[in-house]
Coordinates of C-alpha atoms (C1' of nucleotides) in Angstrom, one line a residue:
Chain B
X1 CA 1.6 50.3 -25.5
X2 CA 0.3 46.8 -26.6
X3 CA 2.0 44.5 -25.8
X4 CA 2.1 41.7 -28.8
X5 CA 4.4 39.1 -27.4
X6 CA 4.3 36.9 -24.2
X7 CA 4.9 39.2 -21.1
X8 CA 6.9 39.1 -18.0
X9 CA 4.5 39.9 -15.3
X10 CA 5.2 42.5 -13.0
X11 CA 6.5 40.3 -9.8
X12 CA 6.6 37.0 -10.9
X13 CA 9.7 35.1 -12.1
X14 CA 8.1 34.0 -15.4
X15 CA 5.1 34.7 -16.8
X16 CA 1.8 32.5 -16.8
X17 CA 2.0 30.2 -20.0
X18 CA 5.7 29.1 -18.9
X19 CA 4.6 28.5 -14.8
X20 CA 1.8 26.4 -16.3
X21 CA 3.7 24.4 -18.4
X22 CA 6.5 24.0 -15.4
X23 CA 3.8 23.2 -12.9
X24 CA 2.2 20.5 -15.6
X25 CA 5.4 19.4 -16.5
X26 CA 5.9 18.3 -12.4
X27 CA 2.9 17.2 -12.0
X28 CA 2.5 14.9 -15.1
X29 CA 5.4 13.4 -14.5
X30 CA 4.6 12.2 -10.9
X31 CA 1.2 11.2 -11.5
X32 CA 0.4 10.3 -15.2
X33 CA -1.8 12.7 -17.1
X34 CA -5.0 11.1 -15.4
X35 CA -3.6 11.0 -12.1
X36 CA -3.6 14.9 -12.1
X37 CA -6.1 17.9 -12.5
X38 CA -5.7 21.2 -14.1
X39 CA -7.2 22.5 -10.8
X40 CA -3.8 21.3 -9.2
X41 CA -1.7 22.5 -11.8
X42 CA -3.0 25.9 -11.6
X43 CA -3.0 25.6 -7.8
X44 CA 0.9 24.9 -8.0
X45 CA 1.2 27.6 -10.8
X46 CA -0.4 29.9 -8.3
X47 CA -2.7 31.2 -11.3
X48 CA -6.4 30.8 -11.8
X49 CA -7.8 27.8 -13.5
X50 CA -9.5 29.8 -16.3
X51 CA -6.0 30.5 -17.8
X52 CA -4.8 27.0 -18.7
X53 CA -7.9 27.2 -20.9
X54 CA -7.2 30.5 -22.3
X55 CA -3.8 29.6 -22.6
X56 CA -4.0 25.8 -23.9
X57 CA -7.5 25.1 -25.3
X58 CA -7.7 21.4 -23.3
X59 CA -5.9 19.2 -21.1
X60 CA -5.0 17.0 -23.8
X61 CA -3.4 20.3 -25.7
X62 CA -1.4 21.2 -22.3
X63 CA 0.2 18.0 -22.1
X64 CA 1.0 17.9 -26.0
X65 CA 2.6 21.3 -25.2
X66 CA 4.5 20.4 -22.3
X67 CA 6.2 17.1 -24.3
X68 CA 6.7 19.2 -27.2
X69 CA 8.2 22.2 -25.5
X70 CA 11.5 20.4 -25.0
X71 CA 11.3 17.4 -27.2
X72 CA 13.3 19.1 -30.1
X73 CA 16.2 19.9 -28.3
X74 CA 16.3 16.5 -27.2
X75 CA 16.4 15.2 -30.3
X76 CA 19.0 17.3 -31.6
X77 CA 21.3 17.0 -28.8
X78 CA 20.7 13.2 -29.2
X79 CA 21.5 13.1 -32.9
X80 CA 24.6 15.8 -32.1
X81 CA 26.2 13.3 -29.7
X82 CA 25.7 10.9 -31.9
X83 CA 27.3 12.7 -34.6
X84 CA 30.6 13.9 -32.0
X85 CA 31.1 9.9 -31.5
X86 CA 31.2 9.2 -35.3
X87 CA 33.3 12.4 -35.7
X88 CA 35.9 10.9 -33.4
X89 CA 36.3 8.2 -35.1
X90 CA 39.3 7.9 -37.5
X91 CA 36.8 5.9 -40.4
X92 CA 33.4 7.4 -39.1
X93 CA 32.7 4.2 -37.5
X94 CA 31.7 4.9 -33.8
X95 CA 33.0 1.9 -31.6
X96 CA 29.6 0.5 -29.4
X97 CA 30.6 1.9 -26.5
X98 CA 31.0 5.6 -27.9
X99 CA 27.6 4.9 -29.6
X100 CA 25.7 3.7 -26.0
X101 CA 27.5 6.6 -24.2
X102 CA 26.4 9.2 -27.0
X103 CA 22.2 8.1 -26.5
X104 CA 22.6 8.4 -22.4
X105 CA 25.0 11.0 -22.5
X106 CA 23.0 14.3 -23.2
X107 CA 19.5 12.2 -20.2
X108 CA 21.9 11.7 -17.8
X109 CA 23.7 15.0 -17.8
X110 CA 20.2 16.5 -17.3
X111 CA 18.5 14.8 -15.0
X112 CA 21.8 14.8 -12.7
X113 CA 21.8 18.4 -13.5
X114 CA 20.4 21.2 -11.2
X115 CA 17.8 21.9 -13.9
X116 CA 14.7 20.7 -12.2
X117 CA 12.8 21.2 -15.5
X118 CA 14.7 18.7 -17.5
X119 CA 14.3 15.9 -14.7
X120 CA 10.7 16.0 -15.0
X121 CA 10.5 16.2 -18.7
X122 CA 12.9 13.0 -19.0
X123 CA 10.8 11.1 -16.0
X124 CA 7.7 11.8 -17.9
X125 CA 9.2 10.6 -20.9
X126 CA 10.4 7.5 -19.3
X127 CA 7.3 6.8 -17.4
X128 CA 4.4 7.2 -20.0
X129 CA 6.4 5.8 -22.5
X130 CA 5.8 2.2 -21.3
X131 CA 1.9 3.2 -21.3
X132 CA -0.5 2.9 -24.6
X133 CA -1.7 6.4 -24.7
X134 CA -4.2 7.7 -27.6
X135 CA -2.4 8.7 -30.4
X136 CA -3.1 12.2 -30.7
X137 CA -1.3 12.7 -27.6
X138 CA 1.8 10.3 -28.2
X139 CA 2.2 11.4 -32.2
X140 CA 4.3 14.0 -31.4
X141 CA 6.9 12.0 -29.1
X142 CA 6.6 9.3 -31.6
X143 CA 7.4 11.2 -34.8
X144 CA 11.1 13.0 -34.3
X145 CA 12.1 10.2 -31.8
X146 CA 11.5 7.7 -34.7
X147 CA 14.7 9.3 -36.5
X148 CA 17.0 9.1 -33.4
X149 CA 16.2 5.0 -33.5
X150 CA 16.9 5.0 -36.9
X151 CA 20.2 7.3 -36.8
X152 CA 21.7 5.2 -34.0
X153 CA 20.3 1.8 -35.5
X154 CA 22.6 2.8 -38.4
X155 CA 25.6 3.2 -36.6
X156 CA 25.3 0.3 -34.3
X157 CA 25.1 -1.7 -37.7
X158 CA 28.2 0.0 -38.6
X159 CA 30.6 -0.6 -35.4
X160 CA 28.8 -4.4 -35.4
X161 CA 28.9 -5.7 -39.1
X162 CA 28.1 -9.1 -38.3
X163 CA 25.0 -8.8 -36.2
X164 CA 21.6 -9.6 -38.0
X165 CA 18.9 -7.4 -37.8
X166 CA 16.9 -9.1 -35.8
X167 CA 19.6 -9.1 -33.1
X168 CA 20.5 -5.4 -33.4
X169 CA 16.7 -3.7 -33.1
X170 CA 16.5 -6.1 -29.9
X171 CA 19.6 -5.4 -28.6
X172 CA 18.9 -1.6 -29.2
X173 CA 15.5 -2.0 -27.9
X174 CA 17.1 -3.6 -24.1
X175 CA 19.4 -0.4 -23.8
X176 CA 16.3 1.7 -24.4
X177 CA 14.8 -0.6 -21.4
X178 CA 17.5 0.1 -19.7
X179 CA 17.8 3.8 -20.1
X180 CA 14.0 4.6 -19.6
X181 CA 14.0 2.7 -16.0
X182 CA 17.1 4.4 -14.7
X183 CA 15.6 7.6 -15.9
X184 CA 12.0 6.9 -14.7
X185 CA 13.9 6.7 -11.1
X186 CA 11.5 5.7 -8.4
X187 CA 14.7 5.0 -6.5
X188 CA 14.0 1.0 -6.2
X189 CA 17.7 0.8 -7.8
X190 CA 19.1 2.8 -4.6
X191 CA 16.3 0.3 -2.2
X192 CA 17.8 -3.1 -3.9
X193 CA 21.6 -2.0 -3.4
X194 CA 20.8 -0.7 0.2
X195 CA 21.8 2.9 -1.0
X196 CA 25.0 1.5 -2.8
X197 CA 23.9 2.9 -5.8
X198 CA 22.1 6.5 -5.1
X199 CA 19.8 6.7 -7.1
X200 CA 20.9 10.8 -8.9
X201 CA 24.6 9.0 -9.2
X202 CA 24.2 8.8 -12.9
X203 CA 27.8 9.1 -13.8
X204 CA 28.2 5.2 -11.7
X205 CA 25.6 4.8 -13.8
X206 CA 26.8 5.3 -16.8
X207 CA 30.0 3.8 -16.0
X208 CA 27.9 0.5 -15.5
X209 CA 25.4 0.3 -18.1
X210 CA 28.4 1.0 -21.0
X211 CA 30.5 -2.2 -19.9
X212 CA 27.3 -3.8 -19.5
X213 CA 25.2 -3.4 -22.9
X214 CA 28.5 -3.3 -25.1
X215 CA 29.3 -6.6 -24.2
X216 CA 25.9 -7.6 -24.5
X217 CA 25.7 -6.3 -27.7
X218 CA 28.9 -8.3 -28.7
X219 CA 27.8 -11.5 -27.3
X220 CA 24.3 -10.4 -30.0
X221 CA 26.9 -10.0 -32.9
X222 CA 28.1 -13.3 -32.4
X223 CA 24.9 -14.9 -32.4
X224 CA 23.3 -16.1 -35.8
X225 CA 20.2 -15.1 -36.6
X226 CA 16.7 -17.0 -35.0
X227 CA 15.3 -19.7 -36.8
X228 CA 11.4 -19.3 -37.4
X229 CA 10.6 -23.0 -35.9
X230 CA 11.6 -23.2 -33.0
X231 CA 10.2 -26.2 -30.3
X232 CA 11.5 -27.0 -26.7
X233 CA 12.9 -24.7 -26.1
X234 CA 11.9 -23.0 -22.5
X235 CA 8.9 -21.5 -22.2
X236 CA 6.5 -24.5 -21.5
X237 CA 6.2 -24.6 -17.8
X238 CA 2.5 -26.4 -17.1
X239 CA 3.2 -29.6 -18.2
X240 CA 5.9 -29.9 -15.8
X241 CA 4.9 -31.7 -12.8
Chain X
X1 CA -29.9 -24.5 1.1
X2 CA -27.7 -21.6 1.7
X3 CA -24.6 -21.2 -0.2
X4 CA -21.8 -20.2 2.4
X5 CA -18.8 -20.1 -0.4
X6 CA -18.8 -17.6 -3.3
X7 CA -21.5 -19.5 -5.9
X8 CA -21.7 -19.7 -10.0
X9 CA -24.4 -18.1 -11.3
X10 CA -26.8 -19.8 -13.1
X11 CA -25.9 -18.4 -16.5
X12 CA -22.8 -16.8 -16.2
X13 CA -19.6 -19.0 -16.8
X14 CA -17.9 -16.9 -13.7
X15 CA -19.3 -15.2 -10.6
X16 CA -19.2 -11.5 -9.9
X17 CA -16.6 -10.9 -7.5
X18 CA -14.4 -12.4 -10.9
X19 CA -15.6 -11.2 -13.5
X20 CA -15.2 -7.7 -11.6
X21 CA -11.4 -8.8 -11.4
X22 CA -11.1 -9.9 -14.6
X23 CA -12.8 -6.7 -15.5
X24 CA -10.2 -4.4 -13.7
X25 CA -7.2 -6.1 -14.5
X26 CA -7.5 -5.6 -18.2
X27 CA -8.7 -1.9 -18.0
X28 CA -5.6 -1.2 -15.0
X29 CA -3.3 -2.5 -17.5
X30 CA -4.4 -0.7 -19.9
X31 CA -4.9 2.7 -19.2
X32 CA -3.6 2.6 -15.2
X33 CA -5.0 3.2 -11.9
X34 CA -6.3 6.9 -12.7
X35 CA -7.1 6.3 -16.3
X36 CA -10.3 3.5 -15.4
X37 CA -13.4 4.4 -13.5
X38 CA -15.7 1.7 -11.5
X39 CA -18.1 2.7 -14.0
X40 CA -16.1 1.4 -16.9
X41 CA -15.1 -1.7 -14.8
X42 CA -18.6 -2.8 -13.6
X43 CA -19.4 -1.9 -17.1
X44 CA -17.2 -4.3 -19.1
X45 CA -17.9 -7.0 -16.4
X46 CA -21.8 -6.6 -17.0
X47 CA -22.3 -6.1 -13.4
X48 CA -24.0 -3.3 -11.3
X49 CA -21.9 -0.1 -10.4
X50 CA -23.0 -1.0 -6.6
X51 CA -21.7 -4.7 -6.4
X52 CA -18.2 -3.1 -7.0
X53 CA -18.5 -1.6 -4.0
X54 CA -20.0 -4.6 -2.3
X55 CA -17.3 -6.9 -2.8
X56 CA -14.1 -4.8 -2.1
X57 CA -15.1 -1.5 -0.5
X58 CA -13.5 1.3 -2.5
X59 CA -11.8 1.6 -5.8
X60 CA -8.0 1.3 -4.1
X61 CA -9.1 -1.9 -2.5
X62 CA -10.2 -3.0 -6.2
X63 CA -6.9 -2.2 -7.3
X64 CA -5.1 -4.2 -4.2
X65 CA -7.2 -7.7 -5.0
X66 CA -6.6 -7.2 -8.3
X67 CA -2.6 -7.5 -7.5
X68 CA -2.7 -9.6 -4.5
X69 CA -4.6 -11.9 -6.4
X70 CA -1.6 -13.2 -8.3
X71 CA 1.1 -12.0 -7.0
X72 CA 1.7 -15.4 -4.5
X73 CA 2.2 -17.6 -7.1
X74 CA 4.0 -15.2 -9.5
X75 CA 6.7 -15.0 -6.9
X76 CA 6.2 -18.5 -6.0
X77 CA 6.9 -19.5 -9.3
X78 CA 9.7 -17.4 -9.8
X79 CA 11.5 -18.9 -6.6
X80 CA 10.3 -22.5 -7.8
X81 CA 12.3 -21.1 -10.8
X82 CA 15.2 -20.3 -9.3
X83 CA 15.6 -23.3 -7.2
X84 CA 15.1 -25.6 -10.1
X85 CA 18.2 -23.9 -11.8
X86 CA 20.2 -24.7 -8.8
X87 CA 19.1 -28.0 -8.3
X88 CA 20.2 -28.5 -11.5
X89 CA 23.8 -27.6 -10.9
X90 CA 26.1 -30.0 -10.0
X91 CA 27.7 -28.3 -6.6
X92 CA 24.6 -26.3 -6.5
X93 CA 25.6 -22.5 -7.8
X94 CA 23.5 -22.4 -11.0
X95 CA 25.4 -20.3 -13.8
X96 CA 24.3 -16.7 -14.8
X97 CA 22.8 -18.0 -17.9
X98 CA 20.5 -20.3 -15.8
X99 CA 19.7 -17.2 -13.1
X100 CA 18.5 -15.5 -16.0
X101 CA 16.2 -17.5 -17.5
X102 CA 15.3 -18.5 -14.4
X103 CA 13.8 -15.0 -13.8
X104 CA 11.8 -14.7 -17.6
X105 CA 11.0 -18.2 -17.5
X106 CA 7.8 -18.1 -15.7
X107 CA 6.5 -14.8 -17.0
X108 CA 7.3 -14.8 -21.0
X109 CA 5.4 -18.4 -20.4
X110 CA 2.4 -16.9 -19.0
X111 CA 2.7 -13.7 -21.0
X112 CA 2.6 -15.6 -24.4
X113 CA 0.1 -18.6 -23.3
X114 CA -3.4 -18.2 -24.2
X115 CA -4.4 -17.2 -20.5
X116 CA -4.7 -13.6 -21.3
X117 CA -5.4 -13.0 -17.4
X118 CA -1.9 -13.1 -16.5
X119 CA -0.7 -11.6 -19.4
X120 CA -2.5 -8.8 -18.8
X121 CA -1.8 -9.1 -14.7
X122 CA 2.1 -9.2 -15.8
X123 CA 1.5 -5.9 -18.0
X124 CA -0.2 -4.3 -14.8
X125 CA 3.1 -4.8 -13.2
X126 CA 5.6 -3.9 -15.6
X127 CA 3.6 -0.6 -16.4
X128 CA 2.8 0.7 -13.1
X129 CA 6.1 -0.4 -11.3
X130 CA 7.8 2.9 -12.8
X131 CA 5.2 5.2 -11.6
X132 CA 5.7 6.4 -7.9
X133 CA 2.3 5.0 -6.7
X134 CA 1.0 5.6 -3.3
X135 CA 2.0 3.1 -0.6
X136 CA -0.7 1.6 0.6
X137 CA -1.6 0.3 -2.8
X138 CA 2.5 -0.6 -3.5
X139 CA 2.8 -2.2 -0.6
X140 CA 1.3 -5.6 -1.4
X141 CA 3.1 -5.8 -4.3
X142 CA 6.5 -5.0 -2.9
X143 CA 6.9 -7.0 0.0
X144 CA 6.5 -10.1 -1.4
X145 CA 8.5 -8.9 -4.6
X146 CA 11.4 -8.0 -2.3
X147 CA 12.2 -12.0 -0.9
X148 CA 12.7 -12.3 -4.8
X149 CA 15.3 -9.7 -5.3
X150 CA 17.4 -10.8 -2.7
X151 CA 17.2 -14.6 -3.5
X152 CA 18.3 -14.2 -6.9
X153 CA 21.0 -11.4 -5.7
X154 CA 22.6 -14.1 -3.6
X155 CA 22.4 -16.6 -6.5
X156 CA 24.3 -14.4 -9.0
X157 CA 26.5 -13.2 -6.3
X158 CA 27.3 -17.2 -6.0
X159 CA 28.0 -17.6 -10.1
X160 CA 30.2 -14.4 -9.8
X161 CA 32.1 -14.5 -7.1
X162 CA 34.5 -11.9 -8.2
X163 CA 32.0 -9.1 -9.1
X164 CA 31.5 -5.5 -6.8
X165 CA 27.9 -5.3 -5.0
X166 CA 27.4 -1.9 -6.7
X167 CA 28.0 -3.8 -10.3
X168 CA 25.7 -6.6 -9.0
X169 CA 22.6 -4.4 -8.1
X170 CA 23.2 -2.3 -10.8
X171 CA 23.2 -5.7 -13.6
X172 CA 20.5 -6.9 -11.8
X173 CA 18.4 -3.8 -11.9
X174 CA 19.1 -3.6 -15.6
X175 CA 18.1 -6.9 -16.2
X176 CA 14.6 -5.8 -14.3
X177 CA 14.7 -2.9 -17.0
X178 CA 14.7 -5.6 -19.5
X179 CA 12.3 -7.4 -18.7
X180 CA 9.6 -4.7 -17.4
X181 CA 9.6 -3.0 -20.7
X182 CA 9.4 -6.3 -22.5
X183 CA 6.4 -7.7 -20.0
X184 CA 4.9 -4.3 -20.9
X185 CA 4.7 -4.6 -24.4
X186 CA 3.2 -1.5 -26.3
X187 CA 5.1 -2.4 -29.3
X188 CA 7.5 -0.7 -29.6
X189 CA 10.2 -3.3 -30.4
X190 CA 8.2 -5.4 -33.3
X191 CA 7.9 -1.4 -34.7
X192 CA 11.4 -0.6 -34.7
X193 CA 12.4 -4.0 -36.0
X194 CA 9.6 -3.3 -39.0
X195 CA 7.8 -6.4 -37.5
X196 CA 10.9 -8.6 -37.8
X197 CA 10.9 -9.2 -34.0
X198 CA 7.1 -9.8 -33.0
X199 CA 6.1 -8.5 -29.8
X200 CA 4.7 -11.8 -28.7
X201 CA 7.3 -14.2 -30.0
X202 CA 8.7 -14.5 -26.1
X203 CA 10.5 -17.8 -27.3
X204 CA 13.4 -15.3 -29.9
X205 CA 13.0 -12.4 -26.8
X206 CA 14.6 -14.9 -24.5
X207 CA 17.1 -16.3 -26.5
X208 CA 18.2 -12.8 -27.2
X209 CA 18.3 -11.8 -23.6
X210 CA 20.0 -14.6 -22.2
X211 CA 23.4 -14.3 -23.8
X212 CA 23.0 -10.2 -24.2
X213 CA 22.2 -9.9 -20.3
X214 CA 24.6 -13.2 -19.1
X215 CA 27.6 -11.3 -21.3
X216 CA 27.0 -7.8 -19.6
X217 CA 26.8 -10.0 -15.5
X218 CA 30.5 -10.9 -16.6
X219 CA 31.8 -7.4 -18.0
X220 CA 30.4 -5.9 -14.8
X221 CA 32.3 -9.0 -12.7
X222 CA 35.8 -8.3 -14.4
X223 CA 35.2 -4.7 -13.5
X224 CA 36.7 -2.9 -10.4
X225 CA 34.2 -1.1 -7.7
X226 CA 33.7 2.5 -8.8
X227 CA 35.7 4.7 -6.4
X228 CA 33.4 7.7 -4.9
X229 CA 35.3 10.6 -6.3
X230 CA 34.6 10.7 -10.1
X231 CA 35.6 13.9 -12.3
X232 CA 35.2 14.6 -15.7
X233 CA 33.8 11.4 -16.7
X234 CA 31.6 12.8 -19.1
X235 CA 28.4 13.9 -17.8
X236 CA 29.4 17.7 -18.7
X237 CA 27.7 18.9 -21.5
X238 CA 26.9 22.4 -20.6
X239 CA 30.7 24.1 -21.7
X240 CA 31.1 23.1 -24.4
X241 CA 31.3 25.2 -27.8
Chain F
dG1 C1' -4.6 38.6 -20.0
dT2 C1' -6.9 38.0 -16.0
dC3 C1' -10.7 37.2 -12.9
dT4 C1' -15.5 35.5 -11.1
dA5 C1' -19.3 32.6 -11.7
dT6 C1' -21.4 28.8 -13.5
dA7 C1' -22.6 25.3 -16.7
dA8 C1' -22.5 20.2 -17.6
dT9 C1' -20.8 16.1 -16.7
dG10 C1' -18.8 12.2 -14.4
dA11 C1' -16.7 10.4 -10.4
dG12 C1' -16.8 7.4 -5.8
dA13 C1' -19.7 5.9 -2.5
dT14 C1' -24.1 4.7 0.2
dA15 C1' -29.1 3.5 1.6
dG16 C1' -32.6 0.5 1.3
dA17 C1' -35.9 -2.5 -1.2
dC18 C1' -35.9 -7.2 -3.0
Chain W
dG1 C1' -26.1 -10.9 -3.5
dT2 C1' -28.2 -7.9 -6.4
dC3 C1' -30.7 -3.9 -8.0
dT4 C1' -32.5 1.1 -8.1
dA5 C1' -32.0 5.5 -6.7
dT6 C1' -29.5 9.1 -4.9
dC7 C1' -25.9 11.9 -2.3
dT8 C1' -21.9 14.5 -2.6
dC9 C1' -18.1 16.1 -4.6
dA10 C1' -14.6 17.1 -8.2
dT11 C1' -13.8 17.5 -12.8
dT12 C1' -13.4 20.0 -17.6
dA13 C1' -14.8 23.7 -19.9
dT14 C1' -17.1 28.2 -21.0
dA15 C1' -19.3 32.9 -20.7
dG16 C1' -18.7 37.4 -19.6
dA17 C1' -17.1 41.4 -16.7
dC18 C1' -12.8 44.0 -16.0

DNA sequence: GTCTATAATGAGATAGAC
DNA sequence: GTCTATCTCATTATAGAC
């Protein structure tokens, strides 16, 4: 009988395509995508190195696959908690601390999770997102996490009426910061608190980082907006003697 | 006569062993340690592929005088920093607001000055310091980094007397977040803010992150020590509907 | 879909003349 | 210190049998 779909193989867990995208996933995440061959992906797949060609065309294709594979349902489980904070809200108007706990909510659940798969996805995420990779391998991160900035940009403006643009996208743009290096974990938080602060404790973490940005993000609303000339003002250090 | 000391040569305005430097620290930055080959190195620094080689052994040695290169008077400069804060206090414990731009004084100075070496040697850091690299290449850039961390640890711990080691490490380590993704710079923020906040206008970064970061220290110093058993404090997302 | 075999290229590193 | 030439190995990718 042909078989027209993916298959199960006969003793394996899952079948080739998904253990290659696992074992890139992993491996991409830990090492960057030139730090790693598709010799050792197929190694750690266990299948032959032929197959992530028949399977993916290129290297460059089977890390596109592997962000794209989960990068919708991140996005919509970004936008739905987003959407359950506004919901609660008598008006519609999400307080900042419902907003900042709806974008690390859904990360932090996942990467604290037993789900391995998610981890990785989130660290790879976190790690190559500080890089300037070629476009054609960014574009699709870039193109459906542009709405979840703009989506949560709107509602920050909402619960903070006063704070100028300028202001907000900054603000916004230090949680992000924030968020990306806790996920990224390379467990230097857990090394600087002398194992205070485990490093997979992500609900301590959470309960930090919301105090933390909301006030910072008050402290922004109360700021007026930047004047364009601006002189003295810090950041000349040589002619000091 | 012969030259003992590293000589000009006759032409060039620097010699090769910096011109190899300068060579790596731009292309490191810029695509990492995997992502650059000698080849490309000795190629931007219009050198041979052998004098590489010559002058620091192996590629990972490149890498290690590329860091080690700077990194004395980066953290030099950062403790100069901090001191200069706390001379400035009258009884000697500098407040938060002073810590903190004590700790992006030095590097949004270098980072938006005209010597593009550093900015690019500051990029290096802040882009590789959320991989999991290798130790014997992390090393060199830890140690040193570590006196840091726990100088200004004990200086905030001074302006907040009041606040939880765990809250401490945690604000600190979020101010690090800050800061790395800012030194890193692919961006992102004069994107989302539709070029209303310039990536290299370090001057507005800083007086953004001042008051943002100082206001989340004293949230997190008003706050109680987490207690170890935590339950249902939203990190489930799994059950429901 | 899976395997073996191999092509074609680029990598890090070294030897030895100058 | 610098250059040419080369060694050795790993890499991506493909062709073709099963």
């Amino acid at each position: 009988m042909p078989q027209t779909g993916t298959a199960l193989r006969g003793s394996d867990a899952h079948p080739t395509k998904i253990r290659i995208l696992d074992a890139a996933e992993e491996l991409f995440a830990a090492r960057g995508y030139h730090g790693v061959s598709i010799r050792e992906i197929t190694q750690m797949a266990d299948v032959e190195v032929a197959l992530a060609h028949y399977h993916f065309g290129s290297k460059e294709e089977l890390f596109r696959h592997v962000v794209t594979r989960r990068i919708d349902e991140h996005c919509n489980r970004l936008l739905a908690e987003l959407d359950r904070a506004q919901a609660a809200a008598p008006n519609g108007v999400a307080p900042v601390e419902d907003i900042v706990r709806a974008f690390c909510r859904f990360s932090f659940a996942k990467t604290s999770s037993a789900d391995a798969g998610w981890k990785r996805y989130l660290q790879l995420l976190a790690r190559t997102s500080q890089l300037p990779m070629y476009e054609p391998v960014l574009a699709p991160i870039n193109r459906p996490y542009g709405v979840i900035i703009v989506r949560y940009t709107e509602a920050l403006r909402a619960a903070l009426p006063t704070i100028q643009p300028g202001n907000l996208a900054t603000a916004f743009y230090m949680l992000q910061g924030i968020v990306s290096r806790l996920l990224a974990d390379t467990e230097m938080l857990e090394r600087q608190s002398h194992g205070l602060c485990p490093a997979a404790d992500f609900a301590s973490h959470l309960e930090r980082l919301v105090p933390f940005v909301a006030a910072g993000f008050y402290a922004l609303a109360g700021q007026p907006e930047l004047s364009g000339a601006r002189n003295g003002n810090g950041l000349e250090t040589e002619s000091a003697a």
